[in-house]
XYZ file of C-alpha atoms in Angstrom:
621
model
C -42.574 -48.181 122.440
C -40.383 -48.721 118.958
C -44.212 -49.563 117.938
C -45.428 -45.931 118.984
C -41.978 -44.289 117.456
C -42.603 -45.675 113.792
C -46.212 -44.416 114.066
C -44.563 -40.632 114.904
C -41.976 -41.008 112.348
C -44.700 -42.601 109.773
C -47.112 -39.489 110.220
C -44.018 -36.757 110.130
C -43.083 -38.551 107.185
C -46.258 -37.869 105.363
C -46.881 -34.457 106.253
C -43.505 -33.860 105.104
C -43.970 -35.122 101.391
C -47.985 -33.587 101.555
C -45.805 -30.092 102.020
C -43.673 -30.799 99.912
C -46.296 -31.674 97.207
C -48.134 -28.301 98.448
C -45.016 -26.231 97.926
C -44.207 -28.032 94.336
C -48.291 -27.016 93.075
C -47.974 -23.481 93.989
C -44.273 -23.409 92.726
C -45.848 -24.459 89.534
C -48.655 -21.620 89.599
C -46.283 -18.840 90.629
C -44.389 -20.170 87.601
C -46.938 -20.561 85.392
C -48.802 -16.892 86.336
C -44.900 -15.737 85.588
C -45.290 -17.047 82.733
C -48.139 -16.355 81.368
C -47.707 -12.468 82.334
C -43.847 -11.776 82.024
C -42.265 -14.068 79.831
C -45.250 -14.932 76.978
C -47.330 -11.931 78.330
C -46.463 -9.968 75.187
C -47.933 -12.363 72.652
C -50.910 -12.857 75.178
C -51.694 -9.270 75.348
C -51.418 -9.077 71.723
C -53.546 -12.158 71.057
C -56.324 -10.704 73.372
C -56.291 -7.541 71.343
C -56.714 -9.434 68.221
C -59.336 -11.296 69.809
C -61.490 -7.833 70.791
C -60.000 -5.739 68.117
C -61.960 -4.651 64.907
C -60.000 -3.659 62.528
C -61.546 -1.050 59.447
C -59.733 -0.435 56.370
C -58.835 3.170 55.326
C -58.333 3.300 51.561
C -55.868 4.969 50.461
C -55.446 7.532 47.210
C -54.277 5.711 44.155
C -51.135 7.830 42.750
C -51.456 10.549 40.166
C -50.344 9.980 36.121
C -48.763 13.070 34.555
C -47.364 13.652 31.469
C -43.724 13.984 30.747
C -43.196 17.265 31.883
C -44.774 16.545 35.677
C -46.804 19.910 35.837
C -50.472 18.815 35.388
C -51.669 15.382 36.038
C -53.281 13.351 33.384
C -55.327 11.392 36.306
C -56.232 12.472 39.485
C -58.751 11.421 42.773
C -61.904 12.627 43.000
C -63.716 12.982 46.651
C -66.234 10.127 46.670
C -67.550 7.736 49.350
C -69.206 4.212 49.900
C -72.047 3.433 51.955
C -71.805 0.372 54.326
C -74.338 -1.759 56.295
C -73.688 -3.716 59.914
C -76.488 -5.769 59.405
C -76.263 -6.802 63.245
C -77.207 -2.933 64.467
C -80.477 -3.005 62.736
C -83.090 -4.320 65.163
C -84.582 -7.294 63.375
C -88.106 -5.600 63.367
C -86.903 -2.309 61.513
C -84.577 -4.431 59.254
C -87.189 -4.268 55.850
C -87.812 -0.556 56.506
C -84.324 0.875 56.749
C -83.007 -1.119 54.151
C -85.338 0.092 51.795
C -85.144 3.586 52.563
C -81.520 3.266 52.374
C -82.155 1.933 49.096
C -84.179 5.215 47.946
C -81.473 7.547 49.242
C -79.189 5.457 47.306
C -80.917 5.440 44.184
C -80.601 2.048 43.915
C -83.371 -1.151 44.028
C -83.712 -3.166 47.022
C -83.071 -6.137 45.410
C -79.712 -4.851 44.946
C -78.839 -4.608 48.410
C -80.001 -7.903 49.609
C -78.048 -9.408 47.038
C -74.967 -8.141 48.676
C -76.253 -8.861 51.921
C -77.916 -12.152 51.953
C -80.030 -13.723 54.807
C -77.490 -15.925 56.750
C -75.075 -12.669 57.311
C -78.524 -10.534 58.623
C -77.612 -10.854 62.198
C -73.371 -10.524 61.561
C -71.559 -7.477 63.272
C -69.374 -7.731 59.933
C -69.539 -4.197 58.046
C -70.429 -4.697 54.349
C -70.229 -2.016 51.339
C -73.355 -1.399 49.307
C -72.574 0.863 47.135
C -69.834 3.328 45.975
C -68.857 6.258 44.063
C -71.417 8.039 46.315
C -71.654 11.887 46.087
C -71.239 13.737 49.020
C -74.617 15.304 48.506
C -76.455 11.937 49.247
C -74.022 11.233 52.167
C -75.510 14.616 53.663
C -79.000 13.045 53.161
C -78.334 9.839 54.549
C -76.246 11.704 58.026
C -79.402 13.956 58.594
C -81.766 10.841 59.281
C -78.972 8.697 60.947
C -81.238 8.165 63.637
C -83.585 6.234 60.982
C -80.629 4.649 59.992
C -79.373 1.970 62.556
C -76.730 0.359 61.485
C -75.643 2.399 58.158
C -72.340 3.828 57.583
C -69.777 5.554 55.390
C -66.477 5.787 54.224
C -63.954 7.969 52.207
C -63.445 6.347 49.148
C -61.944 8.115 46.373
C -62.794 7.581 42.578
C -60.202 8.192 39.042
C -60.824 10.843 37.241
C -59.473 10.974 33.737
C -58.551 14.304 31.918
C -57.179 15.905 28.984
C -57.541 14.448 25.847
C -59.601 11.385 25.302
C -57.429 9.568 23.527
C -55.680 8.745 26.231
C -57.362 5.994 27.406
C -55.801 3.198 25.625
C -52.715 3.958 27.161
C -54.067 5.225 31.092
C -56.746 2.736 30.811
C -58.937 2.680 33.685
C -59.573 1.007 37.097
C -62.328 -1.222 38.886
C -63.257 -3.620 41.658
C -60.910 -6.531 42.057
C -62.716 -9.631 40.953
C -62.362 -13.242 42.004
C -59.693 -14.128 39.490
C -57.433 -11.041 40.560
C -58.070 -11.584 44.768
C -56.814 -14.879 44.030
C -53.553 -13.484 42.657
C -52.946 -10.824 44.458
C -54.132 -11.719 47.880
C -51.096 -12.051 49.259
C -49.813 -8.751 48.140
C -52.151 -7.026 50.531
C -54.867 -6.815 48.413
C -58.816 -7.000 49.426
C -62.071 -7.928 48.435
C -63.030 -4.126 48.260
C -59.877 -3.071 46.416
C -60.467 -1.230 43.627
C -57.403 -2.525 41.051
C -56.229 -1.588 37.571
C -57.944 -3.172 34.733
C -55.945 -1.952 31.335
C -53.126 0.163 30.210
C -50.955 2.350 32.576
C -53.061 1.299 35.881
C -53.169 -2.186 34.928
C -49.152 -2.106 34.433
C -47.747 0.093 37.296
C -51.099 -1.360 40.215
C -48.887 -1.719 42.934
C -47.107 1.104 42.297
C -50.354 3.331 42.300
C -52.057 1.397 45.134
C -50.724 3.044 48.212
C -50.588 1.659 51.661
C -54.129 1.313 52.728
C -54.679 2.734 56.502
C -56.225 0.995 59.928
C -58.656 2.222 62.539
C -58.853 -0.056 65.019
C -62.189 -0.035 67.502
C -62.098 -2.438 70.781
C -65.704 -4.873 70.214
C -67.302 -7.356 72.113
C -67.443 -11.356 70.765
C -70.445 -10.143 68.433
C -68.715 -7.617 67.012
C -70.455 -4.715 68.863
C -68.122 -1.484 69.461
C -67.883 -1.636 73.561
C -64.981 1.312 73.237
C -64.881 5.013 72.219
C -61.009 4.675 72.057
C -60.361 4.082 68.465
C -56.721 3.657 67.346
C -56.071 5.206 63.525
C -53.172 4.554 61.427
C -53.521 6.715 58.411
C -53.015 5.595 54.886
C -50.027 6.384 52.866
C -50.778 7.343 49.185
C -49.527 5.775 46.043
C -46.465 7.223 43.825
C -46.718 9.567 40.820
C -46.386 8.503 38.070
C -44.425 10.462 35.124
C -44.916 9.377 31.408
C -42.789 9.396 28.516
C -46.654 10.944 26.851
C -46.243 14.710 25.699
C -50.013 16.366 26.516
C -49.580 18.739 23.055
C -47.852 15.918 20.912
C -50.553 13.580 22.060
C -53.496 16.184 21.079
C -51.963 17.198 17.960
C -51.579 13.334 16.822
C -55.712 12.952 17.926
C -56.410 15.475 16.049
C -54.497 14.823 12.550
C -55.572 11.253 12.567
C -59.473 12.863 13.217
C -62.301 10.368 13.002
C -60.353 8.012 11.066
C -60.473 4.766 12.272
C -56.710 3.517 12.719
C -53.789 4.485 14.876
C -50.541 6.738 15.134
C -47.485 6.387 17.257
C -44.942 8.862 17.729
C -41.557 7.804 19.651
C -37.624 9.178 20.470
C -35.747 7.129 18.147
C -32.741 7.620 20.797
C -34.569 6.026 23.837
C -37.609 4.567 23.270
C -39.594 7.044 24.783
C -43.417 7.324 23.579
C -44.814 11.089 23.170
C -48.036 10.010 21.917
C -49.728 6.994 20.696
C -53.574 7.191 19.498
C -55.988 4.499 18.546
C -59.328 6.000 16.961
C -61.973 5.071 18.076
C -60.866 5.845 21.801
C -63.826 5.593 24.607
C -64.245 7.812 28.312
C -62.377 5.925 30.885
C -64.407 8.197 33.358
C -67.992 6.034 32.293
C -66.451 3.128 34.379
C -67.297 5.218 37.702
C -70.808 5.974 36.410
C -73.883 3.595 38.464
C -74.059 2.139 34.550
C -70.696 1.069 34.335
C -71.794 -2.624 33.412
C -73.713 -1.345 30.369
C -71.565 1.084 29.273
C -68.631 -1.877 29.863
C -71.068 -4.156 27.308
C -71.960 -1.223 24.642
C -67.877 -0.455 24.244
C -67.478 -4.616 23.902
C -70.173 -5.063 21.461
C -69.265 -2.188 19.373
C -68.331 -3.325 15.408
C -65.501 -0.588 15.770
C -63.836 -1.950 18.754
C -62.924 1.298 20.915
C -61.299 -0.729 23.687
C -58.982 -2.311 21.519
C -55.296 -0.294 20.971
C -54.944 -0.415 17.649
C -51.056 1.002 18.026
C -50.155 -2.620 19.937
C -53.035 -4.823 19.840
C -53.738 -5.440 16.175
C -51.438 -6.159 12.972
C -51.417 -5.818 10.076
C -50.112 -6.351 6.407
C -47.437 -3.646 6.754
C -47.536 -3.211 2.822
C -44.372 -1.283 0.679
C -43.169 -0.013 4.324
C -41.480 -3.480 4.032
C -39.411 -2.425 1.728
C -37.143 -0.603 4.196
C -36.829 -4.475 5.134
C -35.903 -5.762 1.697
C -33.728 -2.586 0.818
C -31.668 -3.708 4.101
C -31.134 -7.497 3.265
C -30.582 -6.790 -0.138
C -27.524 -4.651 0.737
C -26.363 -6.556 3.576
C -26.283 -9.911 1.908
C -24.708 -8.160 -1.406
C -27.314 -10.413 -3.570
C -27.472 -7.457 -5.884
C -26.218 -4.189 -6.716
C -28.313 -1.463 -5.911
C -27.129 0.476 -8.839
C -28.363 -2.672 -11.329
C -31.909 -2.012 -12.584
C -34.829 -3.871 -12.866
C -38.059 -3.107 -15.474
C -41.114 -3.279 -14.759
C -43.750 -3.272 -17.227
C -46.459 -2.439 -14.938
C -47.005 -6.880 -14.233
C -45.148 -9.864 -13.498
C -46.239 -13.509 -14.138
C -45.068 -16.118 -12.069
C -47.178 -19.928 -11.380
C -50.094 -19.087 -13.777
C -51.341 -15.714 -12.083
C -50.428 -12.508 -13.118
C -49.078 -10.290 -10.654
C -49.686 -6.393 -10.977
C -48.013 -3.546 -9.542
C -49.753 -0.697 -8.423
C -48.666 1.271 -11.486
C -50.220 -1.035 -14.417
C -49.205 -0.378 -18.256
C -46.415 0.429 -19.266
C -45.291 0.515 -15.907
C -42.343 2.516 -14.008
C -39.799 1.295 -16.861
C -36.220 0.195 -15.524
C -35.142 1.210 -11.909
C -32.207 1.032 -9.395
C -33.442 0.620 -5.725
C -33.309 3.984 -4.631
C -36.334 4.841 -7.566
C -37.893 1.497 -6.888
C -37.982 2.101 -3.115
C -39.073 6.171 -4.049
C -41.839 5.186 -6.434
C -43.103 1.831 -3.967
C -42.514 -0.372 -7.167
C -43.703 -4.096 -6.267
C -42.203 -5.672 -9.706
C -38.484 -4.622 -8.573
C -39.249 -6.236 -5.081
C -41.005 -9.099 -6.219
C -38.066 -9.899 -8.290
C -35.429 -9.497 -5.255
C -37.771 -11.371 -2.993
C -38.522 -14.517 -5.178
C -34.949 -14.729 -7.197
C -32.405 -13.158 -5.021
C -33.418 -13.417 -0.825
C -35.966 -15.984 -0.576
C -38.809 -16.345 2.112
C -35.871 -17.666 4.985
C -33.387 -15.023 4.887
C -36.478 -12.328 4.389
C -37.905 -13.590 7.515
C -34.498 -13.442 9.194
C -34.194 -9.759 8.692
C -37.489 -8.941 9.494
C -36.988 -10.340 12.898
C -33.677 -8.523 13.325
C -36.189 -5.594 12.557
C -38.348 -6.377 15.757
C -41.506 -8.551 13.538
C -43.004 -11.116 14.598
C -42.162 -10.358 18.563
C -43.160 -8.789 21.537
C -42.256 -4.671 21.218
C -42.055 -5.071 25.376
C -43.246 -1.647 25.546
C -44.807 -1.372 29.287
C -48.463 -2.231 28.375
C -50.617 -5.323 29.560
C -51.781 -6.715 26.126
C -49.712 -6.334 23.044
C -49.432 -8.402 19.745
C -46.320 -10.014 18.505
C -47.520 -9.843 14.691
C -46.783 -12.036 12.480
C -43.268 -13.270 10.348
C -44.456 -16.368 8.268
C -41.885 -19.162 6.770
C -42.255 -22.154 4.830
C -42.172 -23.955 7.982
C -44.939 -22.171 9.654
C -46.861 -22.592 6.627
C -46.455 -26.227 6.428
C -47.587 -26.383 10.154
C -50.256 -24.036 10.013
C -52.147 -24.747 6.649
C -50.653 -28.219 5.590
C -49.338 -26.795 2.603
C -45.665 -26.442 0.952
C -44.792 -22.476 0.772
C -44.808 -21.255 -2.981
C -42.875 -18.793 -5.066
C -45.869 -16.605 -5.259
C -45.917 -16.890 -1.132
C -42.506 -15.304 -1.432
C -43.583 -12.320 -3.312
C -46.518 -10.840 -1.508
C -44.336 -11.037 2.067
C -41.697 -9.026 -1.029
C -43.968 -5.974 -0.665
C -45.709 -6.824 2.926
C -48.666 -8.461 2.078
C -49.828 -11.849 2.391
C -49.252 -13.355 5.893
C -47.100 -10.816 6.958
C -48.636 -8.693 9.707
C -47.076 -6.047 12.178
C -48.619 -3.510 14.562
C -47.898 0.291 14.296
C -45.346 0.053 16.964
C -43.389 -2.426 15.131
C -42.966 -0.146 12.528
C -42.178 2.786 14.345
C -39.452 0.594 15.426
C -38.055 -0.486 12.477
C -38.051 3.501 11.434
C -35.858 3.793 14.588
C -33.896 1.082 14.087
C -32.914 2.748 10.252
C -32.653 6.301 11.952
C -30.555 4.855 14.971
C -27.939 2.735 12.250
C -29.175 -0.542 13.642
C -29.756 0.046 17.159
C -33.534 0.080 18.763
C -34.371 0.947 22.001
C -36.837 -0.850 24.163
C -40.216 1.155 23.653
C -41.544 2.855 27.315
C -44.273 5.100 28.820
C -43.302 5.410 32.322
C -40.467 7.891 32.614
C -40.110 7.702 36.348
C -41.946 6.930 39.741
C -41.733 9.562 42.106
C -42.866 10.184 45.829
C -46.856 11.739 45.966
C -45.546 14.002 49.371
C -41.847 15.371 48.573
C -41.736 14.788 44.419
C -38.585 13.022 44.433
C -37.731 10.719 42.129
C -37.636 7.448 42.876
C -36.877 5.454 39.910
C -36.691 6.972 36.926
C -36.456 4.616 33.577
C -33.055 4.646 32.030
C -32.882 3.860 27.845
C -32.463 0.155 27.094
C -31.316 -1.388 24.158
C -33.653 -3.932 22.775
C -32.123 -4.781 19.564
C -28.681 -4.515 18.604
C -28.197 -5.310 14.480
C -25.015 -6.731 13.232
C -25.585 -4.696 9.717
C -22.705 -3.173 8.314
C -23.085 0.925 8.837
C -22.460 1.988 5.237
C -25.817 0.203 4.712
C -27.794 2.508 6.694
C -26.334 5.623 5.220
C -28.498 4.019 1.646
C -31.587 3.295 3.094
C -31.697 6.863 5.304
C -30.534 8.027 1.859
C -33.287 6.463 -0.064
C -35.698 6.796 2.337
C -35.298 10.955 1.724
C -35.046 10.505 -1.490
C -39.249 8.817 -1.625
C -40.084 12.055 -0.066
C -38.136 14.740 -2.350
C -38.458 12.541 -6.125
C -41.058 9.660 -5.170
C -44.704 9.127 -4.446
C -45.452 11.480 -1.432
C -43.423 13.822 -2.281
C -46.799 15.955 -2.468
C -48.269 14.951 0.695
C -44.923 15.120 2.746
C -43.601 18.368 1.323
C -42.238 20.225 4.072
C -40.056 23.823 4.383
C -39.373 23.618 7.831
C -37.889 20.032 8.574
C -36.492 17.663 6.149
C -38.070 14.305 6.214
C -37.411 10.920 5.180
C -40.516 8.368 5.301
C -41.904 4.971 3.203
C -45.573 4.953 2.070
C -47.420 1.937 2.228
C -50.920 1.118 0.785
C -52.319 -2.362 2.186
C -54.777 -4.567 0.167
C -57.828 -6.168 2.393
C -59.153 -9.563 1.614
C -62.702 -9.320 1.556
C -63.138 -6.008 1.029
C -63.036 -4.821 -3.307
C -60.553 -1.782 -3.965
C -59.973 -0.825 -0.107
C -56.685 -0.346 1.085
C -54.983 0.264 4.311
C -52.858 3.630 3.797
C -49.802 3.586 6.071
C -47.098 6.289 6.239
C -43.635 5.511 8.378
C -41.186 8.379 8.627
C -38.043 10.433 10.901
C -37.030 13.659 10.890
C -35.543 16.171 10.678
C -33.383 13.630 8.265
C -30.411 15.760 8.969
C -30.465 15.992 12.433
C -28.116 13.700 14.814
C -30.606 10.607 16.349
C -31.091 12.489 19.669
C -33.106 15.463 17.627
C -35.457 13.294 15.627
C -39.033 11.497 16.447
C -40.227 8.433 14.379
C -43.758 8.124 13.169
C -46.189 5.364 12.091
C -49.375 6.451 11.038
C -52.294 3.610 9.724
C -55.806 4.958 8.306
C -57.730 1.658 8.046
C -59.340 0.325 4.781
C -63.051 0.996 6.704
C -62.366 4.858 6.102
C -63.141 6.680 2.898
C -60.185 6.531 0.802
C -57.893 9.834 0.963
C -54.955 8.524 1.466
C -54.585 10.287 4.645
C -51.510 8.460 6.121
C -48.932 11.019 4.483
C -50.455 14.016 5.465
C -51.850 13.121 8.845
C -47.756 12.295 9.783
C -46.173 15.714 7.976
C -49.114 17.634 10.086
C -47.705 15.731 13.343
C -44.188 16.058 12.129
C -45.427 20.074 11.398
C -46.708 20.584 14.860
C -44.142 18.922 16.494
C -40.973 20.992 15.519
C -43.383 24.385 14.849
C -44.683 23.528 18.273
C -47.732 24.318 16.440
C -51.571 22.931 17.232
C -52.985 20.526 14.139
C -55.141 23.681 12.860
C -52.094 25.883 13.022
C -49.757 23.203 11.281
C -52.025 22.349 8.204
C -52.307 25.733 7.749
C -48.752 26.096 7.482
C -48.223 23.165 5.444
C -51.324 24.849 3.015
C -53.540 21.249 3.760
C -56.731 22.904 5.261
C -58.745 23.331 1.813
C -58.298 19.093 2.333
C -59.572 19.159 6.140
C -62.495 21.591 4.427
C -63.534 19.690 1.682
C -63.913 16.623 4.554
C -65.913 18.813 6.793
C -68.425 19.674 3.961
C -68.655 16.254 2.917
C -69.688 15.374 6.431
């Protein structure tokens, strides 16, 4: 009997744990299908969506670039498309034929598109662009025989489009395809392989500015990629900022046009903030050829060219900045009170010094005895040679040229820029193995030698003498502002860039002097003006290598008796590879001209009675 109760209370027992276990197993599943669809099904849902989602890019519109007065752009988006191939939706036996047909309304070889689409991606659902810059007369083509298309697609895909003066271009620059180096940087800032990215100047600088928020469309696909949905979900793109330069349009076209064919550069700037209203490098090239089918060539022709159009001559090349200097040597002279700039000097037209005779550019008898307002007015090299070698020496020379912006980065908001060139006996020792001479000390005495500076930098030493010591850090963008409602964003606020320690009464010489070369000195010709008083420095550059050719360099302010806020600073450099007409001076007065006549080139060297000179050049050519 107990025998027969433990049996019953043996097999309740185990029925009783096999429920329980029962009721524990679909506890769990309840818990886990509770799980999976309440408490995690959010990131499910979204993982699954991932999973079956195909996700398009829509590019956006890069920003527009206008001049300083935001009325006309400078750069603007042109309607334009790619063409793209799903290799996948071309059945495998019509594959040859529509490619190459594609490839005839393209205008392109079929070589061409296999290389972009190579045999191990043929049966991939993954869209891949062919070609761009497409016209929208092709695209019209291509949609009337979409049916003998499988597989072939297009998208909106805007091109640049540069315009107004041609000039321009060093400092807009121009934009292409992102390449390996620059996915690789920017790739996690958004950026794709089909973005299309700043290459130089302005779109180079400001990219991510310009770029835009690229757009989605979002189509539901199967696991091969296949579109099993006509619900598409679109989020549009959101176009770049505008961008406003510093650039004047009119300045900018009536510096192109005073410098002409000439191969050199000319920068024009607001002494009182830095601002650029025009800077030209001649040659110049089309930024619009980079959205031409024979980009690559044209790319290769510009690089190969003797002349070197891509480079900006205004930032990307120095050179010897000749008797402009002298502003430079005037300056430590006075500061360091080494000697009085009433004592005079003679020159007899040479100097020897080490066993080499040393000639100024006026030769027998020479400009006779001079103070340094006449030596600075009549560019004398034996006065400065003389300060230079037995007076300053080659450390404390350097030193103020550096407090003068040489031999360091400008900072203006370019890409590529040159820091010139300040040697010291130091340098020298380092550089050529070689102790620095008394003779070394000379030619840097009059800017020659291994001193070398970019037009900027000299622009920026004129500010720094119009400005009493003060000069600001040199800019193009003068604010960012929203494509949709125009308002400003950030606009660019003056910054100081180098503050000088020289004693004020100093400056009130050199301005003085520096007036004084254009009413009594050496340009006074050239840079004879009735409407605005100007005070400048000539300069005139020897070459190694090449006999009797000179660089011709003009630096200059005005109106000299206007308060900083009312002037402009120019530097103007013809290069030694032009025909020698010493076209620096008047090239700047015709700027200077235009500028306060608000007058075109033709209509200021008129006024300034320089066209029989533009004539005589026109007949000659």
């Amino acid at each position: 009997m107990y025998k027969q109760a433990e049996d019953i209370f043996s097999k309740g027992t185990k029925v009783f744990i096999l429920m329980v276990l029962v009721a524990l197993i679909f506890l769990a599943y309840i818990y886990k299908l509770f799980s999976l669809q309440v408490i995690n099904g959010e990131q499910y849902r979204t993982q699954s969506r991932r999973i079956s989602s195909q996700v398009t890019t829509i590019f956006p519109q890069r920003g527009e670039i206008f001049d300083r007065h935001a009325e006309l752009p400078m750069v603007i988006n042109t309607d334009s498309f790619a063409v793209e191939v799903t290799p996948g939706e071309i059945p495998k036996d019509r594959y040859d034929t529509v490619i190459a047909r594609l490839a005839q309304y393209l205008g392109t070889s079929r070589t061409e598109i296999d290389r972009k689409i190579p045999k191990n991606v043929r049966l991939s659902y993954t869209t891949i662009q062919v070609k761009q810059n497409v016209p929208f007369s092709v695209i019209s083509n291509i949609a009337e025989n979409k049916s003998d298309l499988p597989g072939v697609s297009w998208i909106s895909k805007p091109v640049r489009n540069y315009l107004h003066t041609p000039s321009l271009s060093h400092i807009v620059g121009y934009v292409g395809d992102i390449n390996q180096e620059e996915m690789t940087a920017l790739y996690n800032q958004g950026y794709t392989r089909n973005s299309v990215v700043g290459k130089t100047g302005i779109e180079k600088q400001y990219d991510s500015f310009l770029q835009g928020t690229a757009g989605r469309e979002i189509s539901t696909v199967d696991v091969h990629g296949r579109v099993v949905s006509n619900e598409v979900s679109v989020e549009p793109p959101k176009m770049g900022n505008s961008l406003v330069l510093t650039i004047d349009s009119d300045i900018q076209k009536l510096v192109e046009d005073a410098l002409g064919n000439r191969v050199g550069a000319s920068v024009v700037l607001k002494p009182a903030t830095g601002e650029i209203l025009a800077m030209v490098s001649y040659p110049y090239f089309d930024s619009n050829i980079f959205n031409s089918d024979n980009s690559s060539a044209e790319y290769a022709k510009l690089v190969n060219d003797t002349s070197k159009p891509l480079i900006n001559r205004a930032v990307q090349l120095s050179y010897p900045p000749a008797s402009t200097f002298k502003i430079v040597m005037s300056t430590a002279m006075l500061q360091e009170g080494v000697f009085s700039p009433a004592k005079k000097i003679e020159c007899r037209g040479r100097m020897s010094y080490g066993g080499r005779i040393f000639h100024c550019h006026v030769h027998e008898p020479g400009h006779g005895w001079l103070d340094m307002r006449n030596a600075m007015a009549q560019s004398c090299d034996v006065y400065y040679w003389t300060i230079g070698r037995d007076y300053l020496g080659i450390e404390k020379i350097a030193s103020y040229a550096r407090e003068f912006g040489f031999g360091k980065s400008s900072q203006i908001d370019l890409p590529s820029q040159v820091a010139g060139l300040v040697p010291t006996s130091e340098w020298k020792e380092k550089k050529y193995h070689s102790r620095w001479l008394g003779g070394d000390t000379m030619s840097v005495s009059i800017g020659q030698g291994y001193m070398e500076a970019t037009p900027l930098q000299l622009a920026n030493m004129v500010a720094m003498v119009s400005n009493k010591g003060v000069i600001y850090k040199p800019h193009l963008l003068k604010e960012i502002r929203d494509p949709v409602t125009n308002e400003v964003i950030q606009e660019v606020r003056p910054e100081v860039l180098t503050q000088s320690t020289i004693e004020p009464e100093i400056w009130d010489q050199i301005q003085e002097s520096m007036r004084y070369t254009v009413t009594d000195g050496t340009p006074q010709y050239p840079m004879h003006n009735r409407l605005v008083k100007i005070a400048c420095k000539t300069g005139t550059a020897e070459v190694d290598g090449f006999k009797d050719s000179w660089h011709s360099w003009l630096v200059a302010y005005a109106p000299y008796d206007a308060p900083p806020e009312e002037r402009v600073c120019v530097a103007t450099i013809v290069e030694a590879v032009n025909e020698w007409e010493w076209w620096a001076p008047y090239a700047t007065n015709i700027i200077i001209q235009g500028i306060f006549a608000h007058q075109t080139c033709e209509e200021a060297t008129r006024a300034l009675g320089f066209n029989y000179l533009t004539n005589n050049r026109s007949r000659q050519e």
